[in-house]
Coordinates of C-alpha atoms in Angstrom, one line a residue:
V135 CA 69.1 132.0 10.4
T136 CA 72.1 133.7 12.0
G137 CA 75.4 132.5 13.3
V138 CA 77.6 129.9 11.6
Q139 CA 76.1 126.6 10.3
T140 CA 78.6 124.0 9.0
C141 CA 76.8 120.9 7.7
A142 CA 76.1 118.7 4.8
L143 CA 72.6 117.6 4.1
P144 CA 71.1 118.4 7.5
I145 CA 67.5 117.6 6.7
C146 CA 65.0 120.0 8.3
S147 CA 67.6 121.2 10.7
S148 CA 68.4 124.8 11.8
I149 CA 70.7 127.0 13.8
S150 CA 68.9 130.1 15.0
N151 CA 71.8 132.2 16.4
G152 CA 75.2 132.2 18.0
Y153 CA 78.8 131.6 16.8
N154 CA 80.6 128.6 15.3
N155 CA 77.8 126.2 16.0
T156 CA 77.7 123.0 13.9
I157 CA 75.1 120.5 12.8
S158 CA 76.7 117.7 10.8
C159 CA 75.2 115.6 8.0
Y160 CA 72.2 113.3 8.4
N161 CA 70.9 114.9 11.6
Y162 CA 67.2 115.1 10.8
N163 CA 65.2 117.9 12.5
A164 CA 68.1 119.0 14.7
F165 CA 68.2 122.4 16.3
I166 CA 70.8 124.7 17.9
G167 CA 69.2 127.8 19.4
T168 CA 72.2 130.0 20.3
G169 CA 75.6 130.0 22.0
S170 CA 79.0 129.2 20.6
Y171 CA 81.0 126.2 19.5
N172 CA 78.1 123.8 20.1
N173 CA 78.0 120.6 18.0
I174 CA 75.3 118.2 17.0
L175 CA 77.3 115.4 15.4
N176 CA 76.6 112.2 13.6
S177 CA 78.0 109.0 15.0
G178 CA 77.7 106.9 11.9
T179 CA 73.9 106.4 11.8
T180 CA 71.1 108.8 11.1
S181 CA 70.1 110.9 14.1
N182 CA 66.7 112.5 14.8
H183 CA 65.5 115.5 16.7
S184 CA 68.7 116.4 18.6
I185 CA 68.7 119.7 20.4
I186 CA 71.2 122.2 21.9
I187 CA 69.3 125.2 23.2
S188 CA 72.2 127.3 24.4
G189 CA 75.6 127.3 26.0
Q190 CA 79.2 126.9 24.9
C191 CA 81.3 123.9 23.6
N192 CA 78.5 121.4 24.1
T193 CA 78.4 118.2 22.0
N194 CA 75.3 116.1 21.3
C195 CA 76.0 112.8 19.4
G196 CA 72.9 110.9 20.5
F197 CA 70.7 108.9 18.2
N198 CA 67.2 110.0 18.9
R199 CA 65.6 113.0 20.7
N200 CA 68.5 113.9 23.0
S201 CA 68.8 117.4 24.5
I202 CA 71.4 119.7 26.0
L203 CA 69.6 122.8 27.3
N204 CA 72.5 124.9 28.5
G205 CA 75.9 124.9 30.1
K206 CA 79.5 124.4 29.0
Q207 CA 81.4 121.4 27.7
N208 CA 78.6 119.0 28.3
T209 CA 78.5 115.8 26.2
I210 CA 75.9 113.2 25.2
Y211 CA 77.6 110.3 23.4
E212 CA 76.2 108.1 20.6
S213 CA 73.6 105.3 20.9
N214 CA 71.3 107.3 23.2
S215 CA 67.7 108.1 23.0
Y216 CA 65.6 110.6 25.1
T217 CA 68.6 111.7 27.3
T218 CA 68.9 115.2 28.7
I219 CA 71.6 117.4 30.2
S220 CA 69.8 120.5 31.6
N221 CA 72.8 122.6 32.6
G222 CA 76.2 122.7 34.2
Y223 CA 79.8 122.1 33.3
Q224 CA 81.6 119.1 31.9
N225 CA 78.8 116.7 32.5
T226 CA 78.7 113.4 30.5
I227 CA 76.1 110.8 29.5
S228 CA 78.0 107.9 27.9
C229 CA 76.7 105.4 25.3
N230 CA 73.6 103.3 25.7
N231 CA 71.9 105.3 28.4
D232 CA 68.4 105.9 27.1
Y233 CA 66.1 108.0 29.3
S234 CA 68.9 109.3 31.5
I235 CA 69.2 112.8 32.9
I236 CA 71.8 115.1 34.4
G237 CA 70.1 118.1 35.9
G238 CA 73.1 120.3 36.5
G239 CA 76.3 120.7 38.4
S240 CA 79.8 119.9 37.2
Q241 CA 81.8 116.9 36.2
N242 CA 79.0 114.4 36.7
T243 CA 79.0 111.2 34.7
I244 CA 76.6 108.4 33.8
C245 CA 78.6 105.5 32.3
Q246 CA 77.5 103.0 29.7
Y247 CA 74.4 100.8 30.0
S248 CA 73.0 102.6 33.0
Q249 CA 69.7 103.5 31.4
S250 CA 67.0 105.6 33.0
S251 CA 69.5 107.0 35.6
T252 CA 69.5 110.5 37.0
I253 CA 72.1 112.8 38.5
L254 CA 70.0 115.6 39.8
N255 CA 72.8 118.1 40.7
G256 CA 76.1 118.4 42.4
T257 CA 79.8 117.8 41.6
S258 CA 81.8 114.8 40.6
N259 CA 79.1 112.2 41.0
L260 CA 79.4 108.9 39.1
I261 CA 76.9 106.2 38.1
S262 CA 79.1 103.4 36.8
C263 CA 78.5 100.9 34.0
Q264 CA 75.5 98.6 34.1
S265 CA 73.8 100.3 37.0
P266 CA 70.5 101.3 35.5
N267 CA 67.8 103.3 37.3
G268 CA 70.3 104.9 39.6
F269 CA 69.8 108.3 41.3
L270 CA 72.5 110.6 42.7
H271 CA 72.5 114.1 44.2
G272 CA 75.3 115.9 46.1
Q273 CA 79.1 115.7 45.8
S274 CA 81.5 112.9 44.9
N275 CA 79.0 110.1 45.3
I276 CA 79.4 106.8 43.5
I277 CA 77.2 103.9 42.4
Y278 CA 79.6 101.2 41.3
P279 CA 79.0 98.8 38.5
L280 CA 76.2 96.3 38.5
S281 CA 74.1 97.9 41.2
P282 CA 70.8 98.9 39.7
F283 CA 68.2 101.0 41.4
G284 CA 70.7 102.6 43.8
I285 CA 69.9 106.0 45.4
V286 CA 72.6 108.2 46.9
Y287 CA 72.4 111.7 48.5
G288 CA 74.9 113.7 50.3
N289 CA 78.7 113.8 50.1
C290 CA 81.3 111.1 49.4
N291 CA 78.9 108.2 49.8
S292 CA 79.0 105.0 47.8
I293 CA 77.1 101.8 46.8
D294 CA 79.5 99.1 45.8
C295 CA 79.0 96.3 43.2
F296 CA 76.1 94.0 43.2
S297 CA 74.2 95.9 45.9
N298 CA 70.9 96.3 44.1
F299 CA 68.0 98.5 45.5
S300 CA 70.2 100.2 48.2
L301 CA 70.0 103.8 49.5
V302 CA 72.6 105.9 51.2
N303 CA 72.5 109.4 52.6
G304 CA 74.9 111.5 54.7
S305 CA 78.6 111.7 54.2
F306 CA 81.4 109.1 53.8
N307 CA 78.9 106.3 54.2
C308 CA 79.2 103.0 52.3
V309 CA 77.1 100.0 51.3
C310 CA 79.7 97.4 50.4
C311 CA 79.4 94.6 47.7
N312 CA 76.6 92.1 47.6
S313 CA 74.4 94.0 50.2
C314 CA 71.1 94.3 48.4
F315 CA 68.1 96.2 49.8
S316 CA 70.3 97.9 52.4
F317 CA 69.9 101.4 53.8
I318 CA 72.0 104.1 55.5
G319 CA 69.7 107.0 56.3
N320 CA 72.1 109.7 57.5
G321 CA 75.2 110.3 59.5
S322 CA 78.9 109.9 58.6
T323 CA 81.5 107.1 58.1
N324 CA 78.9 104.3 58.6
I325 CA 79.5 101.0 56.8
I326 CA 77.2 98.1 55.8
S327 CA 79.7 95.4 55.1
T328 CA 79.9 92.8 52.3
N329 CA 77.1 90.2 52.1
S330 CA 74.8 92.1 54.4
N331 CA 71.4 92.0 52.6
Y332 CA 68.4 93.8 54.1
S333 CA 70.5 95.7 56.7
L334 CA 69.9 99.2 58.0
I335 CA 71.8 102.0 59.7
L336 CA 69.5 104.9 60.5
G337 CA 72.2 107.4 61.4
G338 CA 75.1 108.2 63.7
C339 CA 78.8 108.0 63.0
N340 CA 81.4 105.3 62.7
N341 CA 78.9 102.5 63.0
Y342 CA 79.4 99.1 61.3
V343 CA 77.0 96.4 60.3
C344 CA 78.0 92.9 59.1
G345 CA 75.3 90.2 58.5
L346 CA 71.8 89.7 57.2
N347 CA 68.8 91.6 58.4
Q348 CA 70.7 93.8 60.8
F349 CA 69.4 97.0 62.4
L350 CA 71.5 99.8 63.9
G351 CA 69.6 102.8 64.9
G352 CA 72.3 105.4 65.5
G353 CA 74.9 106.4 68.0
A354 CA 78.6 106.1 67.5
C355 CA 81.1 103.3 67.1
N356 CA 78.5 100.6 67.4
I357 CA 78.8 97.2 65.8
A358 CA 76.2 94.7 64.7
C359 CA 78.0 91.7 63.3
S360 CA 75.6 88.7 63.3
N361 CA 72.2 88.0 61.7
C362 CA 68.8 89.4 62.6
S363 CA 70.2 91.5 65.5
S364 CA 69.8 95.1 66.6
V365 CA 71.7 97.9 68.3
V366 CA 69.3 100.8 68.9
G367 CA 71.9 103.4 69.9
G368 CA 74.6 104.3 72.4
I369 CA 78.3 104.3 72.1
C370 CA 80.8 101.5 71.5
N371 CA 78.2 98.7 71.8
C372 CA 78.7 95.4 70.0
V373 CA 76.3 92.6 69.1
Q374 CA 77.8 89.3 67.7
G375 CA 75.0 86.8 68.6
D376 CA 72.2 86.1 66.2
K377 CA 68.7 87.5 67.0
S378 CA 70.1 89.5 69.9
F379 CA 69.6 93.1 71.0
I380 CA 71.3 96.1 72.7
G381 CA 69.0 99.0 73.5
G382 CA 71.7 101.6 74.2
G383 CA 74.3 102.5 76.7
Y384 CA 78.0 102.4 76.6
I385 CA 80.6 99.6 75.9
N386 CA 78.1 96.8 76.1
S387 CA 78.8 93.5 74.4
N388 CA 76.2 90.8 73.5
N389 CA 77.6 87.6 72.0
G390 CA 74.8 85.3 73.0
E391 CA 71.9 84.2 70.8
N392 CA 68.4 85.4 71.4
S393 CA 69.6 87.6 74.3
V394 CA 68.9 91.2 75.4
I395 CA 70.9 94.1 77.0
V396 CA 68.4 97.0 77.5
G397 CA 70.9 99.8 78.0
E398 CA 73.6 99.7 80.6
I399 CA 77.3 100.5 80.9
G400 CA 80.0 97.9 80.4
R401 CA 77.8 94.9 80.5
A402 CA 78.8 91.7 78.7
H403 CA 76.5 88.8 77.7
V404 CA 78.3 85.7 76.3

């Protein structure tokens, strides 16, 4: 054993190498491989099999079989089991997040009661409280509270509260509150509005969906604001009648129910 080991009664625990590393009392079978200023701490209850392989200024306070493999200033808080931070800088897994993982990157956070969640990589991503089974990858993406099973890729995308089982990709896209089972496949600045369950935007930019079971294929500045309607593509098209359709084109408006505009310019259906 080399390095510095500061502890009281660390049963079957060891520090292999490094400088100013610490295993506190009642951490059974804990291990620090190397690095400096790494800490395996006790949060008031007995901890088992906690590991810090390497890195600098990492802190592992988890309850059972939690691991920090490398990196700097990464933290696993208490009341966790089987959580992992693989690498990176200033990544955090908060309390009560069993089976959660941060793969790398910097300043990523999994908040309390979001068990079995993953931030694969990236910067400044956030899985908020009580959003278990979330998945993030990219930069500045957010899953807000109470939105379990959310998946977000890309940059600056979000899934708001109570939007379970939703998926967002691209940049600056948003699934708003109470829009479960919704999907934004790609593009930028697309919005699925509040209370728009089972709605879909495949891509494009500045598109807006409001209503149940809506489909917007792509294009730009298109609106589908009804129920069970579709805008396949085009620019500045608007559907506001239930079960209606615009195939494409430019500045078309369909406000009638069960009506179709295939793809024209400046056509209105009331």
